[in-house]
mmCIF file of C-alpha atoms in Angstrom:
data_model
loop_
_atom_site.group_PDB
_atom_site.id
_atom_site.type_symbol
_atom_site.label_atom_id
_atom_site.label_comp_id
_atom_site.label_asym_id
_atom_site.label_seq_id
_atom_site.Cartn_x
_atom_site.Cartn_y
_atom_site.Cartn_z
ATOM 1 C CA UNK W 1 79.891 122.460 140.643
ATOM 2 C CA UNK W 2 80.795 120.961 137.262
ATOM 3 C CA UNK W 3 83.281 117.972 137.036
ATOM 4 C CA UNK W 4 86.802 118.526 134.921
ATOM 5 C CA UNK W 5 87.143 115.385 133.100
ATOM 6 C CA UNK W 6 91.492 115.359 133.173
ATOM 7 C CA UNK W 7 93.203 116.460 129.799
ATOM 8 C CA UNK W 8 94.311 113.351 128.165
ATOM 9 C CA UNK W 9 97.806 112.595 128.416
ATOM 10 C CA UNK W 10 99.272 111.165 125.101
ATOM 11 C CA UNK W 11 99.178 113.300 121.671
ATOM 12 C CA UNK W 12 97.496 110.184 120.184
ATOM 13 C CA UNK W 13 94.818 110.769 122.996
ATOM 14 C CA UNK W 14 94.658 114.074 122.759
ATOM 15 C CA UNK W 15 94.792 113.655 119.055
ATOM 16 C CA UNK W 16 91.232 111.500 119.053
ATOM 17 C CA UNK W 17 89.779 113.680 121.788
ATOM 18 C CA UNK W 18 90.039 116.785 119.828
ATOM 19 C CA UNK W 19 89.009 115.730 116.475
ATOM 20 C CA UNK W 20 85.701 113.453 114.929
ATOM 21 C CA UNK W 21 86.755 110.490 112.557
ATOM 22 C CA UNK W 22 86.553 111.839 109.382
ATOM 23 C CA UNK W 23 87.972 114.768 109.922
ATOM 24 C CA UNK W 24 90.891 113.141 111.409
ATOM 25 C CA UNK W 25 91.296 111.363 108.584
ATOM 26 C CA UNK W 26 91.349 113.619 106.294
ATOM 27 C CA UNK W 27 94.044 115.549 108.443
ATOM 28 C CA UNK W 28 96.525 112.746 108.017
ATOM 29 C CA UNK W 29 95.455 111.993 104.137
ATOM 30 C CA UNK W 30 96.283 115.760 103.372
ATOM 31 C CA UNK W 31 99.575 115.389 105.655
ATOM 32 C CA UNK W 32 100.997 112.750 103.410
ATOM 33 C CA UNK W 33 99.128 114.588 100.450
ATOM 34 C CA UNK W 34 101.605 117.502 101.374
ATOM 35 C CA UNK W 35 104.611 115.663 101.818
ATOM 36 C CA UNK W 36 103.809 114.235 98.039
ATOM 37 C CA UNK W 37 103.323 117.716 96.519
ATOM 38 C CA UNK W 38 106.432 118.927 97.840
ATOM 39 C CA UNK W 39 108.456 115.532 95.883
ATOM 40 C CA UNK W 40 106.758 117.386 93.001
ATOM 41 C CA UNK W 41 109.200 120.009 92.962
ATOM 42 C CA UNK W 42 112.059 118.212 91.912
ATOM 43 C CA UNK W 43 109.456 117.934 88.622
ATOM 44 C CA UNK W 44 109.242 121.719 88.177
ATOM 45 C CA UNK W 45 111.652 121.266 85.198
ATOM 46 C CA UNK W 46 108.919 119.706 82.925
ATOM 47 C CA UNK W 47 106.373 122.428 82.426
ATOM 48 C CA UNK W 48 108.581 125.068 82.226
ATOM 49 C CA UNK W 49 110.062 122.607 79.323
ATOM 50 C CA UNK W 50 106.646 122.851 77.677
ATOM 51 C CA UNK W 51 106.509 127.043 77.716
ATOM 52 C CA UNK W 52 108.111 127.199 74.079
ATOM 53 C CA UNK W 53 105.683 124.632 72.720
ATOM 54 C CA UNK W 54 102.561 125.074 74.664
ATOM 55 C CA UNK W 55 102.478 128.299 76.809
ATOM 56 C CA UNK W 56 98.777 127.324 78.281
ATOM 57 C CA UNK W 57 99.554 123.745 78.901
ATOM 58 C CA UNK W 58 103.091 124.731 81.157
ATOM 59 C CA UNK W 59 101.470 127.256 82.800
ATOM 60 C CA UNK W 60 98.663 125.128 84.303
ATOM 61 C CA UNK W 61 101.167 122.397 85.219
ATOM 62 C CA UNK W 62 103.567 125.429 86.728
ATOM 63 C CA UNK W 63 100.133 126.607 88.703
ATOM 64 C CA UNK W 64 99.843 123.118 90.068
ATOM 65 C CA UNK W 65 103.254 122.244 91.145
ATOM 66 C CA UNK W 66 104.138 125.811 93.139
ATOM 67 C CA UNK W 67 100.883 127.918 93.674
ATOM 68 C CA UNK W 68 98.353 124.447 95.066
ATOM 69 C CA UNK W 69 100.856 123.519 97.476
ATOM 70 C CA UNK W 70 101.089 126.976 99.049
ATOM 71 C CA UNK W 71 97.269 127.015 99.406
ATOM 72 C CA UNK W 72 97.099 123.530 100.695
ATOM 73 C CA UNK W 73 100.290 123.871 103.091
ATOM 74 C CA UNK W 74 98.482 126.846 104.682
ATOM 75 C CA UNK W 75 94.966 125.082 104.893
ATOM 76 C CA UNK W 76 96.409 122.520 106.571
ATOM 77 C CA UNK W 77 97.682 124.161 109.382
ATOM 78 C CA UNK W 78 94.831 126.340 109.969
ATOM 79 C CA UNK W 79 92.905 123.144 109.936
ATOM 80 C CA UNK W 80 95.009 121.784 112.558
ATOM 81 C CA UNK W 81 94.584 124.601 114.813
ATOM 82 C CA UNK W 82 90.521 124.219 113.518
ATOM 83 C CA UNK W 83 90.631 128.226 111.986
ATOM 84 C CA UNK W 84 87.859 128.760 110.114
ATOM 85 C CA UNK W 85 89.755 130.425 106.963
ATOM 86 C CA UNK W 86 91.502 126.755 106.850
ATOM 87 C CA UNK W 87 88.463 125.645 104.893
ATOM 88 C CA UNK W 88 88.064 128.535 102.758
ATOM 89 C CA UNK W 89 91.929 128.226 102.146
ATOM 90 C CA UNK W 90 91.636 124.515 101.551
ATOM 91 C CA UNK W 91 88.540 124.996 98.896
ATOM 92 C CA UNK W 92 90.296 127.357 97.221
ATOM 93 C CA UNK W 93 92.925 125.276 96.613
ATOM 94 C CA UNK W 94 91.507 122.847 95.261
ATOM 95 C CA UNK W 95 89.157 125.067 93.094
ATOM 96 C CA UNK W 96 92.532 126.571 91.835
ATOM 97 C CA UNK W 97 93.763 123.137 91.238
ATOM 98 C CA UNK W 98 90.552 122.250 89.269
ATOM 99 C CA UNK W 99 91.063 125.346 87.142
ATOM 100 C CA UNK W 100 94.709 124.270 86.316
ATOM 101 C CA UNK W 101 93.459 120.661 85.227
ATOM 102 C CA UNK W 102 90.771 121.722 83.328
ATOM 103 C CA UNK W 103 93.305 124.547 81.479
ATOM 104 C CA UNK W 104 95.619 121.594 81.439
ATOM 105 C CA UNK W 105 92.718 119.704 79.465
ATOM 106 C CA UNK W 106 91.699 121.849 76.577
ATOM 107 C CA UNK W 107 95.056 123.001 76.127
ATOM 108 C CA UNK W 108 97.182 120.164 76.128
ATOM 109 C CA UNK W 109 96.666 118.525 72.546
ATOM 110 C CA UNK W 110 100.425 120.116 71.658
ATOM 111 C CA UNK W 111 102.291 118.637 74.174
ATOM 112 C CA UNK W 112 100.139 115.205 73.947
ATOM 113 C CA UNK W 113 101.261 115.057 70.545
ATOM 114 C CA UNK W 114 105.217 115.944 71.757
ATOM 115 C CA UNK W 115 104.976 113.290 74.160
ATOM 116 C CA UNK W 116 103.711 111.023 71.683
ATOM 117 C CA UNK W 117 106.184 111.633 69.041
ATOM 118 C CA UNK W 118 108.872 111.117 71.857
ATOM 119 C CA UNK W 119 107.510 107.636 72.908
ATOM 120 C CA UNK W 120 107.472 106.707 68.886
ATOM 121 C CA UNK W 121 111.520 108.017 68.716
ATOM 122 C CA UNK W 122 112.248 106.087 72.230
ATOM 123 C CA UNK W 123 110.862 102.646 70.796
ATOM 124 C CA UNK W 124 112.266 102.691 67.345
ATOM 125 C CA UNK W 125 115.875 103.594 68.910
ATOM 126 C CA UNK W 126 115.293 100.510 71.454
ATOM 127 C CA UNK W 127 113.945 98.117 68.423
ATOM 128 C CA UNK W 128 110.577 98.276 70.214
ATOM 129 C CA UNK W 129 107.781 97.312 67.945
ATOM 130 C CA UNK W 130 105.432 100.026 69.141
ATOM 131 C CA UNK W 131 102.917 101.179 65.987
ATOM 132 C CA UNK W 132 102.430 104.971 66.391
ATOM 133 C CA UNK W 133 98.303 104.339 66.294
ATOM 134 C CA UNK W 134 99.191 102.156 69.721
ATOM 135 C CA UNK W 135 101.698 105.185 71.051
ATOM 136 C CA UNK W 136 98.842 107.893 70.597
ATOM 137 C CA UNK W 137 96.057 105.373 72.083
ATOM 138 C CA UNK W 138 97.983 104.611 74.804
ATOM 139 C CA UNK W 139 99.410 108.373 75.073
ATOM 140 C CA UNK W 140 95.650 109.875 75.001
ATOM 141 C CA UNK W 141 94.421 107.093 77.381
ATOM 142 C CA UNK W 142 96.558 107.214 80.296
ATOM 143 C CA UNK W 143 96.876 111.435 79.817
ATOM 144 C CA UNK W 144 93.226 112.204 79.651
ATOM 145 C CA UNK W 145 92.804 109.286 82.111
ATOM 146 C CA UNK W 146 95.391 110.859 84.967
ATOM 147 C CA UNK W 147 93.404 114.733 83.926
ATOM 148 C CA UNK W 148 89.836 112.898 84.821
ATOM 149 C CA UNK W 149 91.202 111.123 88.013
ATOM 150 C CA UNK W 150 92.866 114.580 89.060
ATOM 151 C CA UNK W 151 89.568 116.224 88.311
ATOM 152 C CA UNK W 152 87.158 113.558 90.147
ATOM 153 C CA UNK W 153 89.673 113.755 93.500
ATOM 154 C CA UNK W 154 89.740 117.426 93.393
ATOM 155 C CA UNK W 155 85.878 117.285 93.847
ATOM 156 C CA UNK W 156 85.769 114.382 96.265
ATOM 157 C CA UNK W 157 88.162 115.516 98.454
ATOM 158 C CA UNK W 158 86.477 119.438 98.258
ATOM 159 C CA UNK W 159 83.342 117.678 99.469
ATOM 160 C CA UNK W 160 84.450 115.325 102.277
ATOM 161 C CA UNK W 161 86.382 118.203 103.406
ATOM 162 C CA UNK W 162 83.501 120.663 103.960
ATOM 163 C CA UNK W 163 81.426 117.665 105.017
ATOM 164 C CA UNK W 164 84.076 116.825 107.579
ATOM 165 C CA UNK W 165 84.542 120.935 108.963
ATOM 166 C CA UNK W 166 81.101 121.065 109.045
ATOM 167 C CA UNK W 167 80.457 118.052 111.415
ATOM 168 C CA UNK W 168 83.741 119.237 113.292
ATOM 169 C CA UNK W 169 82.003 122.240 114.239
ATOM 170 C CA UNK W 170 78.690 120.525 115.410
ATOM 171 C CA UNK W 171 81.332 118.672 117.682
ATOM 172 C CA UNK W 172 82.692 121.292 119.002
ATOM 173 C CA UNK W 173 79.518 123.448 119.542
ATOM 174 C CA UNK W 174 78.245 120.442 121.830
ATOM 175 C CA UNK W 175 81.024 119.628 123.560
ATOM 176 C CA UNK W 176 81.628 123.140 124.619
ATOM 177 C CA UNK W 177 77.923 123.175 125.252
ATOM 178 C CA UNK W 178 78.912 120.206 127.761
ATOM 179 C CA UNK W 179 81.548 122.023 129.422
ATOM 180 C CA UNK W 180 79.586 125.015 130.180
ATOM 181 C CA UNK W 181 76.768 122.918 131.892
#
């Protein structure tokens, strides 16, 4: 006769009991990640600003701001509920959202120089003494800059995730294992 340990009574209990560390972590991270994503909507106006200048560069940033989301939104619950086509939704994603950056990349040189031009116009009308050499260093820094950190956390967070389902499993497998003996 096998013991029944009782079913823990808070959701923060149940919450701990049911999930390891890092995968639990990651499960809040990509909760808040969400609720971020979904600000980024009120920013849809911006790419499709870009289509008449730079069709590739408006397109990636449309692809980011509506399709990711869905994919994310999706592999979120399924992780919750611990589906196995959560992962495979959630790599996706960010594969998708990789492809988008890098498009974003080689495609953006139009709309860097745009933005450029803009922040030139915006300091000469507010007697700003900003040299267009400085505006286009300082454009091309922090643009390429934001395009590498986008790229290096779509990677990270692709590998703690299937680093994190894969030890989730293994948890499972013995604790079920557990409960059967």
């Amino acid at each position: 006769m096998t013991k029944r340990q009782p079913t823990p009574s808070t959701p923060f209990v149940r919450f701990k009991a049911n999930y390891i560390p890092l995968y639990r972590t990651l499960l809040v991270l990509s909760s808040f990640a969400v609720l971020t994503s979904l600000a980024s909507l009120t920013n849809v106006r911006t790419p499709l600003s870009h289509i008449g200048a730079d069709l590739f560069y408006a397109s990636s940033g449309l692809i980011t701001i509506l399709v990711v989301p869905v994919f994310m939104i999706s592999s979120l619950i399924l992780l919750w509920h611990k589906h196995p086509f959560g992962i495979r939704l959630r790599l996706i994603g960010y594969l998708i959202s990789t492809i988008a950056t890098v498009l974003g990349f080689f495609t953006s040189k139009e709309t860097l120089h745009t933005v450029i031009q803009r922040t030139i116009e915006t300091s000469k009308q507010t007697q700003g003494n900003l040299s267009p050499e400085v505006a286009a260093n300082i454009g091309e820094t922090s643009f390429y800059g934001a395009l590498y950190i986008a790229l290096a956390t779509n990677v990270i967070f692709a590998l703690l995730w299937w680093r994190a389902w894969k030890r989730q499993v293994r948890a499972d497998k013995k604790k079920q294992q557990k409960e059967q003996e």
